[in-house]
């Protein structure tokens, strides 16, 4: 029942990522949330009951997932009772020294005390009786799992000291460690290591030109002696945590290899999580003019969904172009965190609709009335109107592009939600809508101009 529990915890049937280093079909990642506590779930192929299976490929994937995890759920079958395989896996888990929770699945309709008592002999604490299929006991289990874990920094929140949190991500061997060391070593004012809020990431506060930053390292900046290693460890969980905690993500790509399939997968993951982005095409100095043109053509063809991001062509090893990243990071951060007044957003919506009206749906015209901001990093614009939920995807893209152009947003994704509902101003006397307020202001300015 592992996949059933995974779907229950993530409220989804989809894998989060599919083609990244260290990730096979036997390890699937997803996001979940209990109350205000987000978490990442890793679904493994499982561990078998014999030694040959445990040393197999599927077991290797499960062991890698356990190594990355802060907590481990050992799922057992309440209907079949304790098995020799359960005991063998429990012996292995005890040796890891991790926080382990025993979840007794398929417990619906049974006496939970009786069904749990059978598994107490595993020596991993009080078992939790659950039903992954029906959701019974899931809430209590996850509250226990999250109780002792630190709260995660949210990239949608501005830092109190004005710091910009920057995560450097990329597949192995593209030059992340070299870039990080170059960024920290160039005109640095304050640099020191500080334990992060997540278990594996390293948070490094530093300053440049009066602006504070917190670098979220996913490349192992402390292992300076091994920066030039041909193989870098790559943790999916560590990268996801860094992306979520960041205000801006610098994604590093290797120009000598062009746009790799794993580059597009990782970039899509950053966009899906809504973070502002800066793209650093590394090792640019080693390419001929013809090779550079091939790479740029490849970027246009394979990364059209990154049109909002600015590309920098750099050499982390020699430092060329690295200094320019900071200004782009600041601009992307400011765009992601901007606040927009409702009248401005409503005017932009009216201009877009006037220039290109929405299509008819079932013979009826879609009427989009007003817009307001629903959040930051990424900016979220909520559009209200009649039949708003029927707005086609092509028209949604048109609106996103229009808002991005009018609001001059570069470096950040822009999200839009469409809501159909009762006009909140209907039936209220002497209460004007944002559009009516703006119309009245324009008339007042017009009259004053005539009077002068």
Tab-separated table of C-alpha atoms in Angstrom:
chain	number	residue	atom	x	y	z
A	1	UNK	CA	0.000	0.000	0.000
A	2	UNK	CA	2.948	2.381	-0.325
A	3	UNK	CA	1.734	4.032	-3.521
A	4	UNK	CA	-1.767	4.389	-2.070
A	5	UNK	CA	-0.327	6.132	0.987
A	6	UNK	CA	1.842	8.320	-1.265
A	7	UNK	CA	-1.237	9.446	-3.198
A	8	UNK	CA	-3.089	10.106	0.070
A	9	UNK	CA	-0.247	12.180	1.517
A	10	UNK	CA	0.227	14.217	-1.676
A	11	UNK	CA	-3.440	14.299	-2.781
A	12	UNK	CA	-2.170	13.480	-6.232
A	13	UNK	CA	-1.573	10.601	-8.576
A	14	UNK	CA	1.286	12.294	-10.410
A	15	UNK	CA	5.021	12.019	-9.914
A	16	UNK	CA	6.655	15.368	-9.235
A	17	UNK	CA	9.838	14.746	-11.204
A	18	UNK	CA	10.752	12.060	-13.698
A	19	UNK	CA	14.178	12.456	-15.292
A	20	UNK	CA	16.862	13.692	-12.909
A	21	UNK	CA	20.168	12.177	-11.755
A	22	UNK	CA	19.766	9.580	-9.022
A	23	UNK	CA	16.056	9.193	-9.672
A	24	UNK	CA	14.527	6.119	-11.284
A	25	UNK	CA	11.022	4.770	-11.623
A	26	UNK	CA	11.542	3.235	-8.178
A	27	UNK	CA	11.690	6.627	-6.433
A	28	UNK	CA	8.902	9.177	-6.840
A	29	UNK	CA	8.727	12.586	-5.152
A	30	UNK	CA	5.630	14.563	-4.217
A	31	UNK	CA	4.497	17.519	-2.095
A	32	UNK	CA	2.016	17.405	0.766
A	33	UNK	CA	0.725	19.655	3.508
A	34	UNK	CA	-0.927	19.172	6.910
A	35	UNK	CA	-2.344	22.469	8.155
A	36	UNK	CA	0.441	24.991	7.620
A	37	UNK	CA	3.199	22.348	7.587
A	38	UNK	CA	4.495	21.398	4.113
A	39	UNK	CA	6.502	18.251	3.542
A	40	UNK	CA	8.101	16.214	0.744
A	41	UNK	CA	7.160	12.551	0.329
A	42	UNK	CA	9.403	9.968	-1.349
A	43	UNK	CA	7.707	6.794	-2.580
A	44	UNK	CA	10.110	3.853	-2.977
A	45	UNK	CA	9.860	0.529	-4.724
A	46	UNK	CA	10.285	-1.201	-1.384
A	47	UNK	CA	12.586	-3.657	0.340
A	48	UNK	CA	12.186	-7.392	-0.152
A	49	UNK	CA	12.183	-10.099	2.442
A	50	UNK	CA	15.372	-11.861	1.295
A	51	UNK	CA	18.994	-10.797	1.207
A	52	UNK	CA	19.298	-11.029	-2.564
A	53	UNK	CA	16.359	-8.669	-3.069
A	54	UNK	CA	17.586	-6.213	-0.427
A	55	UNK	CA	20.846	-5.739	-2.306
A	56	UNK	CA	19.037	-5.261	-5.620
A	57	UNK	CA	18.431	-2.142	-7.684
A	58	UNK	CA	15.035	-1.397	-6.133
A	59	UNK	CA	16.443	-1.728	-2.621
A	60	UNK	CA	19.352	0.557	-3.557
A	61	UNK	CA	16.825	3.208	-4.537
A	62	UNK	CA	14.958	2.739	-1.259
A	63	UNK	CA	18.194	3.071	0.723
A	64	UNK	CA	19.060	6.301	-1.113
A	65	UNK	CA	15.610	7.682	-0.278
A	66	UNK	CA	16.057	6.769	3.403
A	67	UNK	CA	19.452	8.469	3.417
A	68	UNK	CA	17.860	11.707	2.178
A	69	UNK	CA	14.876	11.551	4.544
A	70	UNK	CA	14.345	13.263	7.898
A	71	UNK	CA	11.791	10.610	8.881
A	72	UNK	CA	10.944	7.133	7.610
A	73	UNK	CA	7.524	5.489	7.476
A	74	UNK	CA	7.713	1.706	7.703
A	75	UNK	CA	4.460	0.498	6.174
A	76	UNK	CA	3.259	-2.966	7.244
A	77	UNK	CA	0.141	-4.973	6.418
A	78	UNK	CA	-2.311	-5.149	9.320
A	79	UNK	CA	-4.381	-7.924	7.723
A	80	UNK	CA	-1.477	-10.318	7.227
A	81	UNK	CA	0.248	-9.532	10.535
A	82	UNK	CA	3.952	-9.415	11.342
A	83	UNK	CA	6.220	-11.153	8.823
A	84	UNK	CA	9.865	-12.149	8.721
A	85	UNK	CA	10.383	-9.533	6.014
A	86	UNK	CA	9.016	-6.810	8.332
A	87	UNK	CA	11.473	-7.867	11.043
A	88	UNK	CA	14.397	-7.857	8.606
A	89	UNK	CA	13.577	-4.367	7.338
A	90	UNK	CA	13.111	-3.149	10.925
A	91	UNK	CA	16.592	-4.477	11.822
A	92	UNK	CA	18.051	-2.485	8.930
A	93	UNK	CA	16.165	0.685	9.928
A	94	UNK	CA	17.364	0.502	13.531
A	95	UNK	CA	20.951	0.578	12.272
A	96	UNK	CA	20.327	3.813	10.357
A	97	UNK	CA	19.654	5.840	13.484
A	98	UNK	CA	16.788	7.708	11.774
A	99	UNK	CA	13.372	8.620	13.169
A	100	UNK	CA	11.142	5.688	12.152
A	101	UNK	CA	7.348	5.440	12.429
A	102	UNK	CA	5.536	2.133	11.968
A	103	UNK	CA	2.281	2.570	10.025
A	104	UNK	CA	-0.026	-0.469	10.180
A	105	UNK	CA	-2.022	-0.253	6.948
A	106	UNK	CA	-5.411	-1.815	6.088
A	107	UNK	CA	-6.603	-1.373	9.676
A	108	UNK	CA	-10.117	-0.231	8.802
A	109	UNK	CA	-12.814	-2.111	10.730
A	110	UNK	CA	-10.329	-3.794	13.079
A	111	UNK	CA	-9.519	-3.238	16.745
A	112	UNK	CA	-6.630	-0.768	16.434
A	113	UNK	CA	-5.130	-1.730	19.819
A	114	UNK	CA	-5.040	-5.416	18.927
A	115	UNK	CA	-3.744	-4.868	15.402
A	116	UNK	CA	-0.988	-2.527	16.597
A	117	UNK	CA	0.169	-4.724	19.468
A	118	UNK	CA	1.417	-7.348	16.995
A	119	UNK	CA	3.965	-4.894	15.590
A	120	UNK	CA	5.287	-3.458	18.879
A	121	UNK	CA	7.850	-6.254	18.941
A	122	UNK	CA	9.681	-4.469	16.102
A	123	UNK	CA	11.078	-2.112	18.738
A	124	UNK	CA	10.399	1.030	16.710
A	125	UNK	CA	7.930	2.715	19.027
A	126	UNK	CA	4.151	2.745	19.186
A	127	UNK	CA	2.672	1.651	15.817
A	128	UNK	CA	0.027	3.819	14.152
A	129	UNK	CA	-3.050	2.078	12.751
A	130	UNK	CA	-4.058	3.638	9.430
A	131	UNK	CA	-5.989	3.023	6.250
A	132	UNK	CA	-4.208	4.492	3.247
A	133	UNK	CA	-7.222	3.768	1.046
A	134	UNK	CA	-9.782	5.476	3.306
A	135	UNK	CA	-7.580	8.045	5.066
A	136	UNK	CA	-8.160	6.731	8.598
A	137	UNK	CA	-5.413	7.669	11.062
A	138	UNK	CA	-3.334	9.595	8.500
A	139	UNK	CA	-3.691	12.929	10.307
A	140	UNK	CA	-2.456	11.573	13.658
A	141	UNK	CA	0.448	9.814	11.953
A	142	UNK	CA	1.641	12.924	10.111
A	143	UNK	CA	1.260	15.160	13.167
A	144	UNK	CA	3.626	12.825	15.001
A	145	UNK	CA	6.056	12.747	12.065
A	146	UNK	CA	6.192	16.545	11.742
A	147	UNK	CA	6.154	17.321	15.473
A	148	UNK	CA	9.919	17.321	15.987
A	149	UNK	CA	10.967	18.609	12.582
A	150	UNK	CA	11.992	22.272	12.102
A	151	UNK	CA	9.630	24.596	10.298
A	152	UNK	CA	10.711	25.228	6.737
A	153	UNK	CA	11.563	28.700	5.457
A	154	UNK	CA	9.029	29.761	2.818
A	155	UNK	CA	10.320	31.604	-0.242
A	156	UNK	CA	7.053	33.536	-0.550
A	157	UNK	CA	7.898	35.417	2.658
A	158	UNK	CA	10.264	38.358	2.739
A	159	UNK	CA	13.226	38.096	5.102
A	160	UNK	CA	13.049	40.430	8.102
A	161	UNK	CA	16.614	41.678	7.564
A	162	UNK	CA	16.079	42.314	3.847
A	163	UNK	CA	18.214	39.338	2.762
A	164	UNK	CA	17.592	37.712	-0.595
A	165	UNK	CA	17.707	33.913	-0.358
A	166	UNK	CA	19.429	32.496	-3.447
A	167	UNK	CA	19.569	28.776	-4.281
A	168	UNK	CA	22.134	27.522	-6.801
A	169	UNK	CA	20.879	24.376	-8.517
A	170	UNK	CA	21.849	22.271	-11.498
A	171	UNK	CA	22.669	18.726	-12.444
A	172	UNK	CA	26.050	17.255	-11.415
A	173	UNK	CA	29.280	18.596	-12.908
A	174	UNK	CA	27.875	21.796	-14.445
A	175	UNK	CA	30.014	23.973	-12.163
A	176	UNK	CA	27.760	24.768	-9.181
A	177	UNK	CA	30.554	24.486	-6.611
A	178	UNK	CA	32.889	26.602	-8.697
A	179	UNK	CA	30.226	29.280	-9.138
A	180	UNK	CA	29.387	29.313	-5.424
A	181	UNK	CA	33.018	29.733	-4.445
A	182	UNK	CA	33.435	32.479	-7.041
A	183	UNK	CA	30.356	34.322	-5.741
A	184	UNK	CA	31.524	34.104	-2.140
A	185	UNK	CA	35.115	35.023	-2.931
A	186	UNK	CA	34.428	38.104	-5.034
A	187	UNK	CA	34.337	41.322	-3.000
A	188	UNK	CA	32.721	39.605	-0.077
A	189	UNK	CA	32.113	41.542	3.124
A	190	UNK	CA	30.578	38.991	5.466
A	191	UNK	CA	30.809	35.210	4.997
A	192	UNK	CA	30.190	32.512	7.585
A	193	UNK	CA	28.552	29.113	7.712
A	194	UNK	CA	25.290	28.756	9.573
A	195	UNK	CA	23.181	25.646	10.029
A	196	UNK	CA	20.070	25.823	7.879
A	197	UNK	CA	16.463	25.125	8.720
A	198	UNK	CA	16.564	21.999	6.597
A	199	UNK	CA	18.652	19.011	7.489
A	200	UNK	CA	21.121	18.929	4.600
A	201	UNK	CA	21.204	22.403	3.059
A	202	UNK	CA	23.866	24.908	4.100
A	203	UNK	CA	22.765	28.532	4.553
A	204	UNK	CA	25.559	31.061	4.003
A	205	UNK	CA	24.805	34.739	4.758
A	206	UNK	CA	26.982	37.302	2.962
A	207	UNK	CA	26.893	40.864	1.658
A	208	UNK	CA	27.750	42.555	-1.606
A	209	UNK	CA	27.382	46.245	-2.449
A	210	UNK	CA	25.263	46.793	0.670
A	211	UNK	CA	22.731	44.075	-0.236
A	212	UNK	CA	22.414	41.073	2.049
A	213	UNK	CA	22.071	37.603	0.592
A	214	UNK	CA	21.682	34.100	1.982
A	215	UNK	CA	23.173	31.511	-0.334
A	216	UNK	CA	21.424	28.146	-0.058
A	217	UNK	CA	24.020	25.628	-1.121
A	218	UNK	CA	23.057	22.334	-2.734
A	219	UNK	CA	26.559	21.540	-4.005
A	220	UNK	CA	28.521	21.029	-0.775
A	221	UNK	CA	30.420	24.299	-0.415
A	222	UNK	CA	32.237	23.103	2.730
A	223	UNK	CA	34.027	20.328	0.850
A	224	UNK	CA	36.303	22.801	-0.896
A	225	UNK	CA	39.027	20.208	-1.427
A	226	UNK	CA	36.646	18.197	-3.556
A	227	UNK	CA	35.242	21.010	-5.673
A	228	UNK	CA	36.943	19.676	-8.783
A	229	UNK	CA	35.678	16.117	-8.284
A	230	UNK	CA	34.219	14.594	-11.424
A	231	UNK	CA	31.225	13.294	-9.444
A	232	UNK	CA	29.058	15.512	-7.272
A	233	UNK	CA	26.445	14.076	-4.967
A	234	UNK	CA	22.953	15.002	-6.069
A	235	UNK	CA	20.051	14.906	-3.640
A	236	UNK	CA	16.587	15.522	-5.047
A	237	UNK	CA	15.145	16.268	-1.600
A	238	UNK	CA	17.956	18.700	-0.824
A	239	UNK	CA	17.342	20.518	-4.107
A	240	UNK	CA	13.562	20.689	-3.596
A	241	UNK	CA	14.060	22.104	-0.101
A	242	UNK	CA	16.496	24.721	-1.400
A	243	UNK	CA	14.090	25.781	-4.183
A	244	UNK	CA	11.174	26.113	-1.757
A	245	UNK	CA	13.214	28.160	0.715
A	246	UNK	CA	14.677	30.498	-1.931
A	247	UNK	CA	13.445	33.826	-3.235
A	248	UNK	CA	15.513	33.412	-6.417
A	249	UNK	CA	17.012	30.301	-8.023
A	250	UNK	CA	20.192	30.460	-10.094
A	251	UNK	CA	20.104	27.465	-12.407
A	252	UNK	CA	23.512	26.480	-13.776
A	253	UNK	CA	23.871	24.714	-17.126
A	254	UNK	CA	26.967	23.425	-18.936
A	255	UNK	CA	27.395	25.183	-22.280
A	256	UNK	CA	29.764	22.484	-23.540
A	257	UNK	CA	26.969	19.907	-23.304
A	258	UNK	CA	24.136	22.049	-24.634
A	259	UNK	CA	20.635	21.779	-23.175
A	260	UNK	CA	20.376	18.384	-21.525
A	261	UNK	CA	17.046	16.608	-20.976
A	262	UNK	CA	17.722	16.773	-17.252
A	263	UNK	CA	18.196	20.555	-17.531
A	264	UNK	CA	14.679	20.936	-18.911
A	265	UNK	CA	13.298	18.664	-16.196
A	266	UNK	CA	14.980	20.624	-13.402
A	267	UNK	CA	13.981	23.990	-14.924
A	268	UNK	CA	10.386	22.804	-15.185
A	269	UNK	CA	10.507	21.808	-11.527
A	270	UNK	CA	11.626	25.327	-10.509
A	271	UNK	CA	8.886	26.941	-12.610
A	272	UNK	CA	6.283	24.549	-11.193
A	273	UNK	CA	7.279	25.621	-7.688
A	274	UNK	CA	6.917	29.263	-8.731
A	275	UNK	CA	10.357	30.620	-8.003
A	276	UNK	CA	12.063	33.556	-9.690
A	277	UNK	CA	14.932	32.379	-11.874
A	278	UNK	CA	18.262	33.427	-13.322
A	279	UNK	CA	19.924	31.113	-15.848
A	280	UNK	CA	23.732	30.830	-15.811
A	281	UNK	CA	25.174	29.137	-18.907
A	282	UNK	CA	28.590	28.109	-17.605
A	283	UNK	CA	31.863	27.269	-19.440
A	284	UNK	CA	30.920	29.735	-22.202
A	285	UNK	CA	34.506	30.862	-22.714
A	286	UNK	CA	35.526	27.445	-24.012
A	287	UNK	CA	33.183	27.477	-27.024
A	288	UNK	CA	33.769	28.671	-30.567
A	289	UNK	CA	31.411	31.145	-32.186
A	290	UNK	CA	29.656	28.370	-34.113
A	291	UNK	CA	29.237	26.282	-30.968
A	292	UNK	CA	27.775	29.253	-29.136
A	293	UNK	CA	25.189	29.756	-31.856
A	294	UNK	CA	24.202	26.079	-31.648
A	295	UNK	CA	23.679	26.390	-27.881
A	296	UNK	CA	21.549	29.535	-28.249
A	297	UNK	CA	19.405	27.841	-30.891
A	298	UNK	CA	19.027	24.828	-28.587
A	299	UNK	CA	17.924	27.122	-25.741
A	300	UNK	CA	15.267	28.783	-27.908
A	301	UNK	CA	13.974	25.396	-29.026
A	302	UNK	CA	13.976	23.471	-25.751
A	303	UNK	CA	13.424	26.151	-23.094
A	304	UNK	CA	10.638	28.400	-24.426
A	305	UNK	CA	8.890	28.207	-21.034
A	306	UNK	CA	11.807	30.184	-19.541
A	307	UNK	CA	11.148	33.285	-21.616
A	308	UNK	CA	10.549	35.257	-18.408
A	309	UNK	CA	14.081	34.533	-17.122
A	310	UNK	CA	17.303	36.317	-18.047
A	311	UNK	CA	20.189	34.228	-19.387
A	312	UNK	CA	23.814	34.951	-18.461
A	313	UNK	CA	26.703	33.364	-20.353
A	314	UNK	CA	29.532	33.009	-17.847
A	315	UNK	CA	32.737	31.294	-16.838
A	316	UNK	CA	32.585	30.390	-13.146
A	317	UNK	CA	36.208	29.222	-13.258
A	318	UNK	CA	37.613	32.495	-14.626
A	319	UNK	CA	34.909	34.780	-13.209
A	320	UNK	CA	33.742	36.362	-16.467
A	321	UNK	CA	30.103	37.426	-16.257
A	322	UNK	CA	29.635	36.235	-12.651
A	323	UNK	CA	29.405	39.758	-11.235
A	324	UNK	CA	26.478	40.543	-13.525
A	325	UNK	CA	24.383	37.803	-11.874
A	326	UNK	CA	23.849	39.853	-8.727
A	327	UNK	CA	21.974	42.704	-10.410
A	328	UNK	CA	19.708	40.241	-12.202
A	329	UNK	CA	19.048	38.386	-8.941
A	330	UNK	CA	17.986	41.642	-7.269
A	331	UNK	CA	15.724	42.570	-10.195
A	332	UNK	CA	14.120	39.110	-10.227
A	333	UNK	CA	13.557	39.296	-6.461
A	334	UNK	CA	11.948	42.724	-6.690
A	335	UNK	CA	9.673	41.547	-9.506
A	336	UNK	CA	8.641	38.443	-7.564
A	337	UNK	CA	7.839	40.441	-4.412
A	338	UNK	CA	6.120	43.471	-5.954
A	339	UNK	CA	2.726	44.566	-4.697
A	340	UNK	CA	0.175	45.826	-7.232
A	341	UNK	CA	-2.894	47.956	-6.406
A	342	UNK	CA	-6.233	46.530	-7.493
A	343	UNK	CA	-7.110	49.517	-9.753
A	344	UNK	CA	-3.865	49.044	-11.710
A	345	UNK	CA	-4.524	45.338	-12.229
A	346	UNK	CA	-8.139	45.994	-13.185
A	347	UNK	CA	-7.079	48.632	-15.742
A	348	UNK	CA	-4.585	46.183	-17.220
A	349	UNK	CA	-7.297	43.526	-17.452
A	350	UNK	CA	-9.719	45.951	-19.124
A	351	UNK	CA	-7.062	46.963	-21.655
A	352	UNK	CA	-6.298	43.336	-22.480
A	353	UNK	CA	-9.979	42.428	-22.867
A	354	UNK	CA	-10.629	45.519	-24.981
A	355	UNK	CA	-7.756	44.716	-27.325
A	356	UNK	CA	-8.603	41.042	-27.652
A	357	UNK	CA	-12.002	39.976	-26.201
A	358	UNK	CA	-12.421	36.466	-24.760
A	359	UNK	CA	-14.062	33.911	-27.058
A	360	UNK	CA	-17.670	32.800	-26.813
A	361	UNK	CA	-18.425	29.720	-24.726
A	362	UNK	CA	-21.669	27.904	-25.560
A	363	UNK	CA	-22.828	31.041	-27.328
A	364	UNK	CA	-22.205	33.265	-24.304
A	365	UNK	CA	-19.508	35.879	-23.933
A	366	UNK	CA	-17.004	35.492	-21.074
A	367	UNK	CA	-17.012	38.679	-19.008
A	368	UNK	CA	-13.886	39.391	-16.967
A	369	UNK	CA	-14.652	42.265	-14.600
A	370	UNK	CA	-11.765	42.984	-12.214
A	371	UNK	CA	-8.445	41.619	-10.936
A	372	UNK	CA	-6.524	41.761	-7.687
A	373	UNK	CA	-3.298	40.319	-6.308
A	374	UNK	CA	-3.465	37.079	-4.348
A	375	UNK	CA	0.173	36.520	-3.375
A	376	UNK	CA	3.873	36.993	-4.084
A	377	UNK	CA	6.821	34.884	-5.253
A	378	UNK	CA	5.402	34.160	-7.665
A	379	UNK	CA	2.981	37.050	-8.167
A	380	UNK	CA	-0.554	35.665	-8.224
A	381	UNK	CA	-3.308	37.613	-9.972
A	382	UNK	CA	-6.905	36.584	-9.369
A	383	UNK	CA	-9.377	37.500	-12.099
A	384	UNK	CA	-13.110	37.648	-11.342
A	385	UNK	CA	-15.954	37.551	-13.815
A	386	UNK	CA	-18.775	35.569	-15.389
A	387	UNK	CA	-17.815	32.147	-16.802
A	388	UNK	CA	-14.264	32.904	-15.682
A	389	UNK	CA	-13.579	29.207	-15.120
A	390	UNK	CA	-14.223	28.635	-18.848
A	391	UNK	CA	-11.361	30.870	-20.036
A	392	UNK	CA	-9.381	28.767	-22.573
A	393	UNK	CA	-5.699	28.025	-21.975
A	394	UNK	CA	-4.670	30.085	-25.014
A	395	UNK	CA	-6.482	33.153	-23.686
A	396	UNK	CA	-4.960	32.602	-20.244
A	397	UNK	CA	-1.496	32.674	-21.829
A	398	UNK	CA	-2.436	35.875	-23.655
A	399	UNK	CA	-3.439	37.494	-20.359
A	400	UNK	CA	-0.271	36.316	-18.599
A	401	UNK	CA	1.894	37.747	-21.382
A	402	UNK	CA	-0.070	41.008	-21.362
A	403	UNK	CA	0.223	41.444	-17.593
A	404	UNK	CA	3.911	40.555	-17.696
A	405	UNK	CA	4.554	43.186	-20.377
A	406	UNK	CA	2.442	45.947	-18.823
A	407	UNK	CA	3.737	45.331	-15.283
A	408	UNK	CA	7.315	44.919	-16.564
A	409	UNK	CA	7.904	41.644	-14.771
A	410	UNK	CA	11.163	39.913	-15.630
A	411	UNK	CA	12.758	37.027	-13.837
A	412	UNK	CA	9.653	35.629	-12.176
A	413	UNK	CA	6.818	33.353	-13.261
A	414	UNK	CA	3.339	34.872	-13.140
A	415	UNK	CA	0.307	32.880	-12.078
A	416	UNK	CA	-3.348	33.640	-12.668
A	417	UNK	CA	-6.507	32.228	-11.130
A	418	UNK	CA	-9.993	32.716	-12.550
A	419	UNK	CA	-13.020	32.862	-10.282
A	420	UNK	CA	-16.705	33.053	-11.065
A	421	UNK	CA	-18.965	34.256	-8.289
A	422	UNK	CA	-21.438	36.770	-7.019
A	423	UNK	CA	-20.357	40.390	-7.297
A	424	UNK	CA	-19.239	41.283	-3.740
A	425	UNK	CA	-20.534	44.841	-4.253
A	426	UNK	CA	-24.002	43.800	-5.409
A	427	UNK	CA	-26.799	44.929	-3.115
A	428	UNK	CA	-24.577	47.297	-1.156
A	429	UNK	CA	-25.627	50.915	-1.295
A	430	UNK	CA	-23.040	53.617	-1.748
A	431	UNK	CA	-20.260	51.043	-2.290
A	432	UNK	CA	-18.315	51.419	-5.517
A	433	UNK	CA	-16.379	48.706	-7.312
A	434	UNK	CA	-12.674	49.321	-8.019
A	435	UNK	CA	-13.546	50.053	-11.643
A	436	UNK	CA	-16.202	52.601	-10.639
A	437	UNK	CA	-13.777	54.250	-8.222
A	438	UNK	CA	-11.174	54.619	-10.955
A	439	UNK	CA	-13.783	55.927	-13.409
A	440	UNK	CA	-14.874	58.575	-10.903
A	441	UNK	CA	-11.260	59.617	-10.357
A	442	UNK	CA	-10.730	60.046	-14.093
A	443	UNK	CA	-13.845	62.237	-14.343
A	444	UNK	CA	-12.677	64.350	-11.419
A	445	UNK	CA	-9.270	64.887	-13.004
A	446	UNK	CA	-10.984	65.776	-16.294
A	447	UNK	CA	-13.231	68.380	-14.606
A	448	UNK	CA	-10.306	69.956	-12.788
A	449	UNK	CA	-8.418	70.250	-16.057
A	450	UNK	CA	-11.429	71.964	-17.719
A	451	UNK	CA	-11.792	74.351	-14.777
A	452	UNK	CA	-8.174	75.450	-15.091
